[in-house]
XYZ file of C-alpha atoms in Angstrom:
670
model
C -119.877 -19.715 -155.868
C -117.899 -17.313 -158.045
C -116.417 -14.974 -155.431
C -115.627 -12.192 -157.880
C -119.138 -11.782 -159.243
C -120.950 -13.374 -156.266
C -122.935 -15.549 -158.694
C -123.549 -19.195 -157.821
C -122.380 -21.988 -160.114
C -125.974 -23.143 -160.617
C -126.877 -19.653 -161.874
C -123.925 -19.599 -164.268
C -125.106 -22.861 -165.813
C -128.635 -21.457 -166.003
C -127.398 -18.449 -168.001
C -125.642 -20.821 -170.422
C -128.853 -22.785 -170.931
C -130.815 -19.595 -171.445
C -128.315 -18.430 -174.070
C -128.713 -21.768 -175.887
C -132.492 -21.374 -176.027
C -132.097 -17.842 -177.392
C -129.760 -19.037 -180.152
C -132.198 -21.632 -181.452
C -134.008 -20.763 -184.702
C -136.764 -19.884 -184.122
C -136.023 -18.481 -180.686
C -137.306 -21.056 -178.182
C -138.817 -18.515 -175.772
C -140.686 -16.574 -178.484
C -141.855 -19.815 -180.085
C -143.273 -21.184 -176.827
C -145.010 -17.912 -175.937
C -146.561 -17.642 -179.413
C -147.810 -21.235 -179.273
C -149.402 -20.701 -175.863
C -151.195 -17.532 -176.975
C -152.498 -19.095 -180.197
C -153.770 -22.153 -178.326
C -155.578 -19.896 -175.840
C -157.243 -17.962 -178.695
C -155.153 -14.766 -178.534
C -154.327 -15.045 -182.225
C -154.169 -11.351 -183.163
C -151.723 -10.237 -180.462
C -148.665 -10.196 -182.749
C -150.323 -8.565 -185.788
C -148.907 -5.040 -186.409
C -151.411 -2.275 -185.688
C -151.346 -0.527 -189.079
C -154.310 1.757 -189.993
C -155.636 -0.929 -192.347
C -155.313 -3.713 -189.768
C -156.842 -1.575 -187.037
C -160.097 -1.329 -189.025
C -160.293 -5.081 -189.690
C -162.520 -7.291 -187.546
C -160.595 -9.744 -185.359
C -162.334 -13.122 -185.806
C -160.799 -16.286 -184.293
C -161.675 -19.722 -185.671
C -159.524 -21.729 -183.302
C -158.879 -25.019 -185.095
C -155.624 -25.314 -183.114
C -157.389 -25.847 -179.803
C -159.924 -28.292 -181.195
C -157.333 -30.478 -182.909
C -154.967 -30.417 -179.906
C -157.800 -31.209 -177.483
C -158.922 -34.065 -179.733
C -155.435 -35.580 -179.864
C -154.894 -35.293 -176.113
C -158.298 -36.883 -175.433
C -157.464 -39.704 -177.838
C -154.094 -40.335 -176.167
C -155.655 -40.366 -172.682
C -158.845 -42.262 -173.535
C -158.067 -44.900 -170.910
C -156.174 -45.094 -167.641
C -152.467 -45.832 -167.351
C -150.843 -48.446 -165.145
C -147.203 -49.261 -164.376
C -146.429 -52.919 -163.667
C -143.291 -54.701 -162.493
C -142.348 -58.298 -163.223
C -139.367 -60.325 -161.951
C -136.743 -61.648 -164.317
C -137.831 -65.126 -165.379
C -136.072 -67.930 -163.546
C -134.543 -65.707 -160.841
C -135.520 -64.653 -157.353
C -138.237 -67.239 -156.805
C -141.325 -66.266 -154.837
C -139.451 -63.422 -153.122
C -138.898 -61.614 -156.433
C -142.524 -62.138 -157.398
C -143.689 -60.723 -154.062
C -141.332 -57.752 -154.473
C -142.721 -57.106 -157.956
C -146.281 -57.194 -156.579
C -145.322 -54.790 -153.777
C -143.656 -52.406 -156.235
C -146.691 -52.488 -158.524
C -149.069 -51.849 -155.609
C -147.039 -48.970 -154.135
C -146.510 -47.278 -157.519
C -150.261 -47.536 -158.120
C -150.815 -45.830 -154.748
C -148.365 -43.064 -155.668
C -149.969 -42.507 -159.082
C -153.324 -42.200 -157.352
C -151.889 -39.607 -154.941
C -150.357 -37.696 -157.834
C -153.738 -37.798 -159.670
C -151.736 -39.140 -162.556
C -154.574 -39.329 -165.066
C -154.992 -35.547 -164.822
C -151.220 -35.015 -164.767
C -150.804 -37.031 -167.977
C -153.463 -34.921 -169.673
C -151.801 -31.732 -168.444
C -148.383 -32.971 -169.586
C -149.685 -33.738 -173.078
C -151.227 -30.272 -173.347
C -147.786 -28.901 -172.430
C -146.238 -31.042 -175.147
C -148.802 -29.944 -177.750
C -148.074 -26.262 -177.006
C -144.395 -26.224 -176.027
C -143.059 -29.428 -177.596
C -141.829 -30.802 -174.249
C -143.265 -32.124 -171.001
C -141.343 -32.937 -167.862
C -142.034 -34.484 -164.437
C -139.741 -33.640 -161.517
C -139.700 -35.819 -158.366
C -138.261 -35.177 -154.929
C -138.408 -36.666 -151.434
C -140.325 -34.896 -148.653
C -138.950 -36.423 -145.409
C -141.518 -34.708 -143.154
C -144.680 -35.894 -144.897
C -146.959 -38.460 -143.217
C -148.212 -41.171 -145.612
C -152.001 -41.445 -145.538
C -152.132 -38.764 -142.858
C -150.244 -40.926 -140.350
C -152.484 -43.987 -140.772
C -149.439 -46.211 -141.418
C -147.978 -45.707 -137.957
C -144.451 -44.344 -137.653
C -143.667 -44.280 -141.386
C -142.566 -40.838 -142.537
C -141.694 -39.338 -145.877
C -143.384 -39.293 -149.269
C -142.413 -38.881 -152.904
C -143.581 -35.593 -154.417
C -144.121 -34.744 -158.075
C -144.491 -31.575 -160.130
C -144.776 -30.810 -163.835
C -142.153 -28.374 -165.139
C -142.342 -26.252 -168.298
C -139.946 -27.422 -170.987
C -138.113 -24.088 -171.187
C -137.416 -24.357 -167.437
C -135.463 -27.607 -167.918
C -131.887 -27.351 -169.202
C -129.582 -30.218 -170.121
C -125.806 -30.205 -169.851
C -125.698 -31.774 -173.327
C -128.635 -30.169 -175.175
C -127.956 -32.112 -178.386
C -129.486 -35.329 -177.014
C -132.793 -35.912 -175.190
C -131.382 -38.862 -173.199
C -131.751 -37.948 -169.525
C -129.329 -40.463 -168.000
C -126.495 -39.432 -170.342
C -126.488 -35.802 -169.179
C -123.518 -34.379 -167.257
C -125.991 -32.220 -165.332
C -129.653 -31.186 -165.414
C -131.149 -27.876 -164.282
C -134.733 -27.439 -163.028
C -135.749 -23.765 -162.857
C -138.688 -22.280 -160.972
C -139.924 -19.346 -158.930
C -141.097 -19.419 -155.320
C -141.914 -16.975 -152.549
C -139.141 -15.712 -150.316
C -141.005 -17.068 -147.302
C -140.753 -20.653 -148.582
C -137.178 -20.289 -149.792
C -135.970 -18.772 -146.500
C -137.624 -21.527 -144.488
C -135.840 -24.091 -146.651
C -132.486 -22.286 -146.513
C -132.405 -22.078 -142.707
C -129.505 -19.954 -141.490
C -128.695 -18.864 -145.052
C -132.178 -17.443 -145.554
C -131.150 -13.887 -144.742
C -129.029 -13.792 -147.928
C -132.079 -14.270 -150.164
C -133.503 -11.220 -151.907
C -136.505 -10.825 -154.236
C -135.824 -10.476 -157.953
C -137.688 -9.812 -161.177
C -136.229 -12.674 -163.208
C -139.583 -13.672 -164.662
C -139.070 -12.507 -168.244
C -138.220 -16.005 -169.475
C -141.208 -17.812 -167.910
C -143.726 -19.466 -170.239
C -146.855 -17.595 -171.288
C -148.070 -14.108 -170.525
C -149.288 -15.240 -167.095
C -145.762 -16.161 -166.013
C -144.602 -12.596 -166.547
C -147.105 -10.926 -164.213
C -146.681 -11.123 -160.431
C -147.891 -9.302 -157.360
C -146.051 -6.136 -156.460
C -143.702 -7.160 -153.622
C -143.950 -5.508 -150.220
C -141.336 -5.277 -147.499
C -139.690 -8.654 -147.021
C -141.996 -10.242 -149.599
C -141.737 -11.082 -153.258
C -140.414 -14.039 -155.224
C -137.049 -15.263 -156.414
C -135.857 -17.553 -159.188
C -134.263 -20.793 -157.948
C -132.272 -23.452 -159.771
C -131.940 -27.163 -158.925
C -128.585 -28.480 -160.166
C -128.474 -32.282 -160.467
C -125.155 -34.018 -161.148
C -123.902 -37.609 -161.025
C -120.901 -38.178 -158.765
C -119.001 -41.518 -158.772
C -117.336 -42.885 -155.663
C -115.430 -46.029 -154.718
C -116.752 -48.346 -152.019
C -116.114 -51.859 -150.758
C -118.978 -54.339 -150.919
C -119.490 -58.113 -150.780
C -119.971 -59.951 -154.053
C -123.583 -61.306 -154.085
C -122.389 -64.664 -155.533
C -119.026 -65.431 -153.931
C -119.297 -63.258 -150.822
C -115.813 -61.871 -151.453
C -115.422 -58.183 -150.629
C -114.384 -56.082 -153.589
C -114.111 -52.449 -154.519
C -116.620 -51.088 -156.950
C -117.651 -47.740 -158.393
C -121.049 -46.438 -157.283
C -122.563 -43.385 -158.971
C -125.207 -41.396 -157.133
C -127.088 -38.196 -157.890
C -126.140 -35.027 -155.996
C -128.316 -31.916 -155.881
C -127.707 -28.229 -155.232
C -130.413 -25.592 -154.921
C -129.461 -21.933 -155.324
C -130.621 -18.506 -156.445
C -128.500 -15.928 -158.229
C -126.410 -15.031 -155.190
C -127.418 -17.463 -152.401
C -127.096 -21.221 -151.907
C -130.104 -22.860 -150.246
C -128.411 -26.280 -149.932
C -125.216 -27.469 -151.578
C -124.095 -30.787 -153.089
C -126.439 -33.086 -151.164
C -126.035 -36.806 -151.929
C -129.569 -38.044 -152.696
C -128.522 -41.710 -152.835
C -130.420 -42.079 -156.123
C -128.896 -43.777 -159.150
C -131.204 -42.056 -161.675
C -131.945 -38.413 -162.264
C -135.404 -37.685 -160.737
C -136.482 -36.139 -164.033
C -138.791 -37.769 -166.625
C -138.512 -35.975 -169.977
C -140.818 -36.315 -172.973
C -141.279 -34.719 -176.411
C -144.418 -34.363 -178.485
C -142.298 -34.892 -181.626
C -138.558 -35.349 -181.411
C -136.216 -33.107 -183.379
C -132.794 -34.020 -184.653
C -129.808 -33.124 -182.455
C -131.645 -31.172 -179.771
C -133.477 -32.052 -176.601
C -136.442 -29.765 -177.285
C -139.308 -31.329 -179.216
C -141.523 -29.825 -181.912
C -144.963 -28.800 -180.707
C -148.195 -29.657 -182.491
C -149.236 -25.984 -182.472
C -146.065 -24.826 -184.232
C -147.012 -26.327 -187.582
C -150.602 -25.048 -187.560
C -149.954 -21.362 -186.803
C -149.351 -20.229 -190.448
C -152.585 -21.921 -191.553
C -154.443 -20.436 -188.586
C -153.229 -16.931 -189.455
C -154.346 -17.324 -193.088
C -157.811 -18.575 -192.085
C -158.309 -15.745 -189.589
C -157.111 -12.977 -191.944
C -159.172 -14.247 -194.901
C -162.269 -14.338 -192.726
C -161.460 -10.852 -191.438
C -161.201 -9.427 -194.973
C -164.408 -11.185 -196.025
C -166.176 -9.662 -193.022
C -164.745 -6.235 -193.813
C -165.946 -6.563 -197.395
C -169.465 -7.307 -196.190
C -169.351 -4.381 -193.803
C -168.362 -1.979 -196.579
C -170.122 -3.375 -199.641
C -172.575 -5.966 -198.433
C -175.464 -3.501 -198.010
C -177.019 -1.131 -200.607
C -175.860 2.502 -200.610
C -178.116 5.450 -201.382
C -177.074 8.180 -203.844
C -179.208 11.321 -203.603
C -179.385 14.809 -205.116
C -178.092 17.110 -202.396
C -179.665 20.138 -204.184
C -183.133 18.663 -203.681
C -182.672 16.705 -200.423
C -181.255 17.966 -197.180
C -179.190 15.793 -194.843
C -180.064 12.148 -195.517
C -181.026 9.984 -192.573
C -180.482 6.236 -192.745
C -183.086 5.497 -190.083
C -185.717 2.926 -190.997
C -189.101 4.562 -191.787
C -187.658 8.089 -191.581
C -189.430 10.613 -193.908
C -187.241 12.440 -196.442
C -188.061 16.002 -197.393
C -187.551 17.063 -201.049
C -187.417 20.666 -202.299
C -187.766 22.043 -205.849
C -189.076 18.860 -207.407
C -190.422 19.720 -210.899
C -193.826 18.431 -211.997
C -193.440 15.010 -213.599
C -189.838 14.673 -212.489
C -189.257 11.007 -211.425
C -188.179 10.263 -207.877
C -185.262 8.194 -209.202
C -183.581 11.485 -210.106
C -183.737 12.500 -206.442
C -182.238 9.316 -204.875
C -181.073 5.929 -206.069
C -179.871 2.753 -204.257
C -176.635 1.228 -205.484
C -176.752 -2.568 -205.420
C -174.096 -4.304 -203.220
C -171.039 -5.676 -204.959
C -170.716 -9.461 -205.165
C -167.851 -11.153 -203.337
C -165.980 -13.901 -205.186
C -167.022 -17.402 -204.148
C -163.387 -18.462 -204.392
C -162.674 -16.755 -201.063
C -164.995 -18.984 -199.044
C -163.926 -22.038 -201.066
C -160.269 -21.426 -200.253
C -161.083 -20.919 -196.561
C -163.027 -24.194 -196.429
C -160.232 -26.053 -198.183
C -157.615 -24.555 -195.896
C -159.521 -25.823 -192.853
C -160.165 -29.231 -194.430
C -156.607 -29.783 -195.661
C -155.164 -28.702 -192.315
C -157.262 -31.289 -190.466
C -156.445 -33.994 -193.023
C -152.699 -33.370 -192.829
C -152.826 -33.539 -189.034
C -154.889 -36.731 -189.061
C -157.990 -35.154 -187.450
C -160.579 -37.029 -189.521
C -164.367 -36.712 -189.361
C -164.544 -40.059 -187.529
C -162.422 -38.658 -184.702
C -164.111 -35.268 -184.661
C -167.587 -36.841 -184.455
C -168.781 -35.217 -187.677
C -170.360 -38.416 -189.050
C -173.301 -40.454 -187.794
C -172.408 -43.698 -185.960
C -174.702 -45.900 -188.090
C -172.130 -48.521 -189.064
C -170.012 -49.209 -185.998
C -167.706 -51.642 -187.809
C -166.833 -49.050 -190.430
C -166.342 -46.441 -187.707
C -163.935 -48.732 -185.854
C -161.864 -49.168 -189.033
C -161.852 -45.423 -189.718
C -160.930 -44.612 -186.163
C -158.114 -47.173 -186.112
C -156.711 -45.623 -189.287
C -157.026 -42.141 -187.802
C -154.963 -43.214 -184.780
C -151.900 -43.938 -186.931
C -150.514 -40.342 -186.912
C -150.578 -40.418 -183.091
C -148.653 -43.670 -182.693
C -145.269 -41.947 -182.404
C -146.626 -39.534 -179.807
C -148.252 -42.423 -177.920
C -144.975 -44.354 -177.963
C -143.247 -41.313 -176.484
C -145.889 -41.156 -173.741
C -145.336 -44.849 -172.925
C -141.581 -44.267 -172.675
C -142.198 -41.289 -170.384
C -144.395 -43.390 -168.097
C -141.764 -46.124 -167.960
C -139.206 -43.506 -166.913
C -141.634 -42.386 -164.190
C -141.902 -45.984 -162.952
C -138.109 -46.444 -162.922
C -137.656 -43.203 -160.949
C -140.296 -44.201 -158.392
C -138.706 -47.642 -157.965
C -135.310 -46.022 -157.380
C -136.738 -43.587 -154.821
C -138.664 -46.301 -152.967
C -135.559 -48.475 -152.675
C -133.515 -45.499 -151.461
C -135.872 -43.827 -148.980
C -138.667 -46.184 -147.885
C -136.836 -48.786 -145.813
C -139.184 -51.104 -143.907
C -142.707 -49.741 -143.941
C -146.283 -50.859 -144.647
C -147.482 -51.106 -148.229
C -151.185 -50.912 -149.075
C -152.177 -53.549 -151.605
C -155.200 -55.593 -152.702
C -155.661 -59.133 -151.454
C -158.255 -61.783 -152.358
C -160.084 -63.378 -149.426
C -162.351 -66.435 -149.393
C -165.165 -65.535 -146.995
C -168.490 -67.134 -146.024
C -171.381 -66.042 -148.186
C -173.777 -63.539 -146.565
C -176.390 -65.347 -144.481
C -180.103 -64.823 -145.027
C -182.352 -64.712 -141.938
C -179.387 -65.766 -139.814
C -178.972 -69.088 -141.654
C -175.567 -69.593 -143.356
C -175.784 -70.339 -147.077
C -174.929 -73.906 -148.090
C -173.446 -74.598 -151.528
C -174.501 -77.371 -153.965
C -171.710 -79.584 -152.607
C -173.191 -79.437 -149.109
C -170.381 -77.270 -147.762
C -170.561 -73.736 -146.445
C -170.916 -71.365 -149.400
C -168.100 -68.843 -149.817
C -167.472 -65.778 -151.941
C -164.201 -64.246 -153.125
C -163.759 -60.603 -152.122
C -160.987 -58.082 -152.707
C -159.870 -55.779 -149.922
C -157.014 -53.320 -149.492
C -154.768 -54.245 -146.588
C -151.529 -52.822 -145.161
C -148.595 -55.263 -145.030
C -145.033 -54.594 -143.858
C -142.412 -54.825 -146.608
C -138.660 -54.165 -146.822
C -138.262 -51.812 -149.805
C -134.458 -51.903 -149.649
C -134.573 -55.114 -151.745
C -135.205 -52.923 -154.793
C -131.589 -51.774 -154.623
C -130.311 -55.295 -155.329
C -133.165 -56.699 -157.383
C -133.789 -56.239 -161.101
C -137.443 -55.930 -162.161
C -138.901 -55.680 -165.636
C -141.033 -52.560 -166.023
C -144.025 -52.196 -168.330
C -146.388 -49.275 -168.847
C -149.898 -50.398 -169.798
C -151.868 -47.753 -171.662
C -154.682 -49.285 -173.697
C -156.678 -47.374 -176.280
C -160.431 -47.353 -175.771
C -163.148 -45.368 -177.457
C -166.843 -44.711 -177.555
C -167.244 -46.661 -180.777
C -165.400 -49.768 -179.548
C -167.646 -49.896 -176.466
C -170.740 -49.629 -178.679
C -169.488 -52.455 -180.892
C -168.663 -54.660 -177.890
C -172.067 -54.066 -176.300
C -173.904 -54.814 -179.555
C -171.932 -58.044 -180.084
C -172.736 -59.210 -176.549
C -176.416 -58.350 -177.039
C -176.500 -60.490 -180.200
C -174.815 -63.429 -178.450
C -177.240 -63.138 -175.537
C -180.264 -63.051 -177.853
C -178.976 -66.134 -179.686
C -178.724 -68.057 -176.402
C -174.936 -68.433 -176.605
C -174.361 -66.564 -173.334
C -176.281 -66.896 -170.104
C -176.954 -63.847 -167.962
C -173.812 -64.246 -165.826
C -171.523 -64.712 -168.832
C -173.112 -61.657 -170.422
C -172.625 -59.465 -167.342
C -169.009 -60.563 -166.895
C -168.173 -59.335 -170.408
C -170.130 -56.071 -170.485
C -167.768 -53.013 -170.681
C -167.137 -51.345 -167.354
C -169.365 -48.438 -166.436
C -172.449 -49.523 -168.407
C -174.094 -51.381 -165.496
C -173.797 -49.922 -161.979
C -172.677 -52.282 -159.171
C -172.097 -55.051 -161.716
C -169.942 -57.207 -159.417
C -172.642 -57.336 -156.735
C -175.272 -58.300 -159.307
C -173.093 -61.134 -160.649
C -172.452 -62.435 -157.124
C -176.181 -62.424 -156.308
C -177.074 -64.267 -159.518
C -174.396 -66.922 -158.961
C -175.607 -67.473 -155.422
C -179.236 -67.780 -156.540
C -178.335 -70.208 -159.327
C -176.350 -72.357 -156.867
C -179.310 -72.544 -154.498
C -181.636 -73.523 -157.339
C -179.264 -76.242 -158.529
C -179.132 -77.648 -154.997
C -182.933 -77.610 -154.750
C -183.442 -79.257 -158.137
C -181.160 -82.154 -157.217
C -183.855 -83.488 -154.822
C -187.547 -84.335 -155.353
C -189.609 -81.746 -157.222
C -192.428 -79.873 -155.523
C -195.179 -81.823 -157.237
C -194.175 -84.908 -159.080
C -191.413 -87.344 -159.778
C -188.343 -86.853 -161.917
C -184.836 -88.102 -162.220
C -181.920 -86.781 -160.237
C -178.659 -85.548 -161.828
C -177.386 -89.113 -162.309
C -180.548 -90.123 -164.137
C -181.912 -92.436 -161.391
C -185.535 -92.438 -160.393
C -186.139 -90.868 -157.027
C -189.808 -91.581 -156.310
C -193.185 -92.331 -157.817
C -195.863 -89.776 -158.268
C -198.442 -88.305 -160.593
C -197.890 -88.364 -164.278
C -196.550 -85.448 -166.237
C -193.235 -84.847 -164.434
C -189.973 -85.384 -166.260
C -186.292 -85.609 -165.518
C -183.747 -82.838 -164.932
C -181.427 -81.342 -167.557
C -179.164 -84.425 -167.636
C -182.014 -86.698 -168.757
C -184.258 -86.509 -171.826
C -187.944 -87.396 -171.700
C -189.257 -90.601 -173.107
C -192.952 -91.341 -173.619
C -194.719 -91.477 -170.317
C -195.274 -94.913 -168.816
C -198.272 -95.993 -166.843
C -197.353 -93.604 -164.072
C -195.654 -90.995 -166.220
C -192.033 -91.585 -165.173
C -189.409 -90.748 -167.818
C -186.145 -92.573 -168.393
C -182.747 -91.193 -169.374
C -181.013 -92.182 -172.600
C -179.146 -95.169 -171.135
C -182.324 -96.580 -169.632
C -184.322 -95.929 -172.794
C -181.897 -97.921 -174.923
C -181.809 -100.865 -172.482
C -184.371 -103.686 -172.494
C -185.735 -102.435 -169.227
C -186.469 -99.168 -170.835
C -188.842 -100.761 -173.324
C -188.404 -101.172 -177.070
C -189.731 -98.694 -179.538
C -189.405 -95.744 -177.200
C -189.863 -92.515 -179.144
C -186.992 -89.960 -179.129
C -187.179 -87.107 -176.666
C -188.810 -83.899 -177.863
C -188.025 -80.318 -176.998
C -190.395 -78.735 -174.537
C -190.860 -81.737 -172.286
C -188.031 -81.349 -169.802
C -190.444 -81.577 -166.952
C -189.661 -78.448 -164.960
C -186.225 -77.324 -166.064
C -185.549 -73.972 -167.658
C -183.551 -75.303 -170.627
C -186.769 -75.233 -172.707
C -186.532 -71.447 -172.895
C -182.877 -71.267 -173.913
C -181.555 -70.493 -170.446
C -183.887 -67.538 -169.858
C -185.784 -69.281 -167.059
C -182.586 -69.840 -165.087
C -182.108 -66.086 -164.759
C -185.510 -65.637 -163.119
C -186.226 -65.810 -159.363
C -186.723 -69.209 -157.754
C -190.395 -68.521 -157.074
C -191.039 -68.048 -160.805
C -189.244 -71.288 -161.619
C -191.305 -73.123 -159.002
C -194.515 -71.891 -160.652
C -193.155 -73.116 -164.013
C -192.668 -76.613 -162.616
C -196.251 -76.629 -161.338
C -197.676 -76.013 -164.813
C -199.145 -78.981 -166.752
C -196.872 -80.526 -169.356
C -199.095 -79.259 -172.180
C -198.769 -75.667 -170.948
C -195.004 -75.966 -170.598
C -194.661 -77.302 -174.153
C -196.814 -74.500 -175.520
C -194.816 -71.786 -173.766
C -191.512 -73.299 -174.857
C -192.700 -73.507 -178.456
C -193.807 -69.865 -178.366
C -190.454 -68.772 -176.921
C -188.604 -70.664 -179.667
C -190.435 -68.736 -182.420
C -189.252 -65.341 -181.059
């Protein structure tokens, strides 16, 4: 703390960062506030109130919000995942298990953070302010899962910070890890700050340092009462190197090495809440992202910044066109005041005339002036301004939904082309998510220790029994099903401090049109008989069929039972088993299973497979097998029969051969 001025060092650095933002052209604080107001629709707040402007209508055609919302929705059209992989050829199964544990725990943390909503909120910040930032810290008193994990304590917390409340020690580069220090600025109630400061809490006083907060809402607070109010705080993060002795992981020899860890100080203008605390982290707990990077400064360029001049022109041109219609768009009446008293504009109101001479026309008493025409160029220019603005931004009709989805292939091509302007922004989002994953890995290795991790495991379990009788598979063994369950397993997270893992952020692009195209392609393959019902269901996009996994499991189980039943004698007649051997004698008309083709019926109607038909025992001159005579199998109908219940298939096998051939022939013509 500076003893002469009683100002903390963190506050001095904050004033330097604030001065830097004020020196930027345009001024960073004014730029951010203007962008936020225009995005919200307050687009006439900065127009000077001259007499002419005061009489103008104030229309708002907010293309800024629609384009920004479209881009954010396109960037967040599918969920994000952070995955860890071990370095190839190192670590063995232990590294692979550590990577799986890291992936599972980061997925749990992202779920707690509600990361899908946070990503959307961060991108809206970037579209309006040019920057988005995530700040992480460790809460040692929190109970994971409400205490369900036993004695484990402490959780990672996350908050999004406005870009103008983040200040870099070297503002000419956006690289976080290269900064000499980073400041995170915020406002909190005195009650919370005093509880955190402990014995130093009495030194805290409320202030009114809210003039540099983002948006008009950040500059309005409750009137403080006695002992209440809010104060501006500053987190000061620095990297401090130190020398320590450690064993070499290869030779075991103890050597000195330099270890750099992050230290943090939290202070207000005149009071220190905590000072120079060693966090043990090797990375700054700050993930920084830009909507569009700018040369030689850490602040990015917002999407809204480039649209504001066009938005002002569109609004003012519409306002003048409206004013023109108000003044000249309706006919005006000119009347002879010597003959007519005060003129009333009311509809249907009678007008009294005095001194009208005989034969004098009424047109000499009053006359309606026709409204003046407005130039069509005005509306043409407005339309072109809107159209060109969207085209330059990349907001095409395919993205905006202004065309009919008749040709899905063409729409997919158009949409893919429209995504090109967003690729740089999407790449920045991926980099931001990778930084988030690296920070979480560092914090888990530093703070977690040995604790349970909740992850998914695959279990092989007996299939559900029907009527108390366990299900038996086609191989004669107990039928099993694979199920996924979340389980808690103890893991030592300190291995992350000495283990290198490859990090990858998976953010796939999906869209309404791609799902339509996928569904239509699968429908065509199903209709052509290429896919059976299980293959079709396994490939249908998620969300189109409720409880899809349960349906697939039920169908597989039913098909396995039917295959087991068809391997033995049929319900009525004789056929061939899977190997093509005769199993019994019986009435004519029954044929073999799907591994054997029918031959002409013998004296008792038994069919032979291909190997028997070509042998002498099979008889010479046997006619080739014909479709529609499979003798009870569902292959006649292109696989459709196999998807039906077993009772329906049993009735099919009971039909005469002539009826089966007729139905199969009819199904083939469809």
